[in-house]
Amino acid sequence: SQKLTISLSAPRVNPESFHIFVKEDKLTIHSFLPETIESFLQSEEETPIPMFQRVFDIPTFVDSEHIEAVYESGQIRVH
């Protein structure tokens, strides 16, 4: 069987900030960093709120029912 792994470097980011969604043939990795909202609201600068989102097509050979994500050594890995 074939395997597919997506690795995302995320040093110093709380792994709980990441959300992974599977819908039909799409995998979405999304991160919104709530700890930055407070500093943004207190700032008078027009600084964008950090957010990360990537959408991947799931190949037909991947069983989307068995996709899992782990956080290891500063990296999110989706298997």
Short mmCIF file of N, CA and C in Angstrom, two decimals:
data_model
loop_
_atom_site.label_atom_id
_atom_site.label_comp_id
_atom_site.label_asym_id
_atom_site.label_seq_id
_atom_site.Cartn_x
_atom_site.Cartn_y
_atom_site.Cartn_z
N SER A 1 0.83 -1.19 0.00
CA SER A 1 0.00 0.00 0.00
C SER A 1 0.87 1.25 0.00
N GLN A 2 0.34 2.32 -0.54
CA GLN A 2 1.07 3.58 -0.60
C GLN A 2 0.72 4.44 0.60
N LYS A 3 1.69 5.27 1.02
CA LYS A 3 1.47 6.20 2.13
C LYS A 3 1.77 7.61 1.66
N LEU A 4 1.15 8.55 2.29
CA LEU A 4 1.37 9.95 1.99
C LEU A 4 1.50 10.69 3.30
N THR A 5 2.53 11.52 3.43
CA THR A 5 2.73 12.32 4.63
C THR A 5 2.92 13.77 4.24
N ILE A 6 2.21 14.64 4.92
CA ILE A 6 2.38 16.08 4.77
C ILE A 6 3.04 16.57 6.05
N SER A 7 4.18 17.27 5.91
CA SER A 7 4.88 17.82 7.07
C SER A 7 4.81 19.33 7.02
N LEU A 8 4.53 19.91 8.17
CA LEU A 8 4.43 21.36 8.29
C LEU A 8 5.27 21.80 9.47
N SER A 9 6.28 22.61 9.21
CA SER A 9 7.13 23.10 10.28
C SER A 9 6.37 24.15 11.08
N ALA A 10 6.30 23.96 12.38
CA ALA A 10 5.56 24.88 13.24
C ALA A 10 6.24 25.04 14.60
N PRO A 11 7.51 25.45 14.60
CA PRO A 11 8.19 25.60 15.89
C PRO A 11 7.57 26.71 16.72
N ARG A 12 7.50 26.49 18.01
CA ARG A 12 6.97 27.45 18.98
C ARG A 12 5.49 27.76 18.81
N VAL A 13 4.78 26.96 18.02
CA VAL A 13 3.34 27.15 17.86
C VAL A 13 2.64 26.03 18.63
N ASN A 14 1.67 26.40 19.43
CA ASN A 14 0.91 25.41 20.19
C ASN A 14 0.20 24.48 19.21
N PRO A 15 0.43 23.17 19.30
CA PRO A 15 -0.21 22.25 18.35
C PRO A 15 -1.73 22.31 18.40
N GLU A 16 -2.30 22.76 19.52
CA GLU A 16 -3.75 22.86 19.62
C GLU A 16 -4.30 24.02 18.78
N SER A 17 -3.42 24.87 18.25
CA SER A 17 -3.86 25.96 17.38
C SER A 17 -4.22 25.47 15.99
N PHE A 18 -3.80 24.25 15.66
CA PHE A 18 -4.05 23.71 14.34
C PHE A 18 -5.32 22.86 14.32
N HIS A 19 -6.07 23.00 13.25
CA HIS A 19 -7.28 22.21 13.04
C HIS A 19 -7.17 21.56 11.67
N ILE A 20 -7.52 20.30 11.60
CA ILE A 20 -7.42 19.56 10.35
C ILE A 20 -8.80 19.01 10.01
N PHE A 21 -9.24 19.32 8.81
CA PHE A 21 -10.57 18.91 8.36
C PHE A 21 -10.44 18.07 7.10
N VAL A 22 -11.25 17.04 7.00
CA VAL A 22 -11.34 16.23 5.79
C VAL A 22 -12.78 16.30 5.32
N LYS A 23 -12.95 16.74 4.09
CA LYS A 23 -14.29 16.80 3.51
C LYS A 23 -14.18 16.38 2.05
N GLU A 24 -14.89 15.30 1.74
CA GLU A 24 -14.86 14.72 0.40
C GLU A 24 -13.42 14.42 0.01
N ASP A 25 -12.89 15.05 -1.02
CA ASP A 25 -11.52 14.75 -1.45
C ASP A 25 -10.55 15.87 -1.12
N LYS A 26 -10.85 16.65 -0.06
CA LYS A 26 -10.01 17.78 0.34
C LYS A 26 -9.58 17.64 1.79
N LEU A 27 -8.32 17.98 2.05
CA LEU A 27 -7.77 18.04 3.41
C LEU A 27 -7.40 19.49 3.66
N THR A 28 -7.93 20.06 4.73
CA THR A 28 -7.63 21.46 5.06
C THR A 28 -6.89 21.50 6.39
N ILE A 29 -5.77 22.21 6.42
CA ILE A 29 -5.03 22.47 7.65
C ILE A 29 -5.17 23.95 7.91
N HIS A 30 -5.67 24.28 9.09
CA HIS A 30 -6.00 25.65 9.42
C HIS A 30 -5.46 25.98 10.80
N SER A 31 -4.88 27.17 10.94
CA SER A 31 -4.41 27.61 12.25
C SER A 31 -4.77 29.07 12.44
N PHE A 32 -5.33 29.36 13.58
CA PHE A 32 -5.64 30.72 13.98
C PHE A 32 -5.02 30.89 15.33
N LEU A 33 -4.19 31.88 15.49
CA LEU A 33 -3.43 32.03 16.72
C LEU A 33 -4.12 33.02 17.66
N PRO A 34 -5.00 32.53 18.55
CA PRO A 34 -5.80 33.42 19.39
C PRO A 34 -4.98 34.29 20.32
N GLU A 35 -3.78 33.85 20.71
CA GLU A 35 -2.98 34.66 21.62
C GLU A 35 -2.52 35.95 20.97
N THR A 36 -2.59 36.04 19.64
CA THR A 36 -2.17 37.27 18.96
C THR A 36 -3.30 38.27 18.85
N ILE A 37 -4.54 37.86 19.07
CA ILE A 37 -5.67 38.77 18.94
C ILE A 37 -5.58 39.89 19.97
N GLU A 38 -5.25 39.52 21.20
CA GLU A 38 -5.17 40.52 22.26
C GLU A 38 -4.13 41.58 21.94
N SER A 39 -2.95 41.16 21.50
CA SER A 39 -1.92 42.13 21.16
C SER A 39 -2.33 42.96 19.95
N PHE A 40 -3.07 42.36 19.02
CA PHE A 40 -3.56 43.09 17.85
C PHE A 40 -4.55 44.16 18.28
N LEU A 41 -5.48 43.81 19.18
CA LEU A 41 -6.50 44.76 19.61
C LEU A 41 -5.90 45.91 20.41
N GLN A 42 -4.80 45.65 21.11
CA GLN A 42 -4.15 46.69 21.90
C GLN A 42 -3.23 47.57 21.05
N SER A 43 -2.94 47.13 19.85
CA SER A 43 -2.04 47.85 18.97
C SER A 43 -2.81 48.87 18.14
N GLU A 44 -2.18 49.99 17.87
CA GLU A 44 -2.81 50.98 17.00
C GLU A 44 -2.39 50.77 15.55
N GLU A 45 -1.49 49.84 15.32
CA GLU A 45 -1.03 49.56 13.97
C GLU A 45 -2.03 48.67 13.26
N GLU A 46 -2.01 48.71 11.94
CA GLU A 46 -2.87 47.85 11.15
C GLU A 46 -2.12 46.56 10.82
N THR A 47 -1.93 45.75 11.83
CA THR A 47 -1.21 44.50 11.68
C THR A 47 -2.21 43.38 11.43
N PRO A 48 -1.99 42.58 10.40
CA PRO A 48 -2.93 41.49 10.16
C PRO A 48 -2.85 40.43 11.27
N ILE A 49 -3.97 39.78 11.54
CA ILE A 49 -4.00 38.69 12.51
C ILE A 49 -3.44 37.45 11.83
N PRO A 50 -2.42 36.82 12.43
CA PRO A 50 -1.82 35.64 11.79
C PRO A 50 -2.82 34.50 11.66
N MET A 51 -2.86 33.94 10.48
CA MET A 51 -3.71 32.79 10.21
C MET A 51 -3.02 31.98 9.12
N PHE A 52 -3.15 30.68 9.22
CA PHE A 52 -2.55 29.79 8.24
C PHE A 52 -3.64 28.87 7.73
N GLN A 53 -3.70 28.68 6.41
CA GLN A 53 -4.64 27.72 5.85
C GLN A 53 -4.08 27.18 4.55
N ARG A 54 -4.09 25.86 4.44
CA ARG A 54 -3.71 25.19 3.20
C ARG A 54 -4.73 24.10 2.93
N VAL A 55 -5.08 23.96 1.66
CA VAL A 55 -6.03 22.93 1.24
C VAL A 55 -5.30 22.01 0.27
N PHE A 56 -5.39 20.72 0.53
CA PHE A 56 -4.73 19.71 -0.30
C PHE A 56 -5.78 18.79 -0.90
N ASP A 57 -5.57 18.40 -2.15
CA ASP A 57 -6.40 17.36 -2.76
C ASP A 57 -5.95 16.02 -2.20
N ILE A 58 -6.90 15.19 -1.80
CA ILE A 58 -6.57 13.86 -1.30
C ILE A 58 -6.54 12.91 -2.50
N PRO A 59 -5.38 12.28 -2.75
CA PRO A 59 -5.30 11.34 -3.88
C PRO A 59 -6.27 10.17 -3.69
N THR A 60 -6.66 9.57 -4.77
CA THR A 60 -7.63 8.48 -4.72
C THR A 60 -7.12 7.26 -3.94
N PHE A 61 -5.80 7.07 -3.87
CA PHE A 61 -5.26 5.91 -3.17
C PHE A 61 -5.25 6.07 -1.65
N VAL A 62 -5.57 7.28 -1.15
CA VAL A 62 -5.56 7.54 0.30
C VAL A 62 -6.94 7.24 0.87
N ASP A 63 -6.96 6.44 1.94
CA ASP A 63 -8.20 6.14 2.64
C ASP A 63 -8.47 7.30 3.61
N SER A 64 -9.36 8.20 3.25
CA SER A 64 -9.59 9.41 4.06
C SER A 64 -10.16 9.11 5.44
N GLU A 65 -10.66 7.90 5.65
CA GLU A 65 -11.18 7.51 6.96
C GLU A 65 -10.04 7.28 7.97
N HIS A 66 -8.82 7.11 7.48
CA HIS A 66 -7.69 6.79 8.36
C HIS A 66 -6.62 7.86 8.37
N ILE A 67 -6.97 9.09 8.06
CA ILE A 67 -6.01 10.19 8.12
C ILE A 67 -5.82 10.58 9.58
N GLU A 68 -4.56 10.75 9.98
CA GLU A 68 -4.28 11.17 11.35
C GLU A 68 -3.16 12.20 11.34
N ALA A 69 -3.16 13.05 12.36
CA ALA A 69 -2.14 14.08 12.49
C ALA A 69 -1.43 13.92 13.82
N VAL A 70 -0.12 14.17 13.81
CA VAL A 70 0.68 14.13 15.04
C VAL A 70 1.59 15.35 15.06
N TYR A 71 1.95 15.76 16.26
CA TYR A 71 2.89 16.86 16.45
C TYR A 71 4.17 16.26 16.98
N GLU A 72 5.26 16.40 16.23
CA GLU A 72 6.54 15.82 16.62
C GLU A 72 7.64 16.85 16.38
N SER A 73 8.42 17.14 17.40
CA SER A 73 9.62 17.98 17.27
C SER A 73 9.37 19.25 16.46
N GLY A 74 8.30 19.97 16.79
CA GLY A 74 8.01 21.23 16.12
C GLY A 74 7.40 21.10 14.75
N GLN A 75 6.92 19.92 14.40
CA GLN A 75 6.30 19.72 13.09
C GLN A 75 4.94 19.04 13.24
N ILE A 76 4.00 19.50 12.43
CA ILE A 76 2.71 18.82 12.30
C ILE A 76 2.90 17.83 11.15
N ARG A 77 2.59 16.58 11.38
CA ARG A 77 2.68 15.56 10.33
C ARG A 77 1.33 14.91 10.16
N VAL A 78 0.84 14.94 8.94
CA VAL A 78 -0.45 14.33 8.62
C VAL A 78 -0.15 13.09 7.80
N HIS A 79 -0.57 11.93 8.30
CA HIS A 79 -0.32 10.65 7.63
C HIS A 79 -1.63 10.13 7.06
#
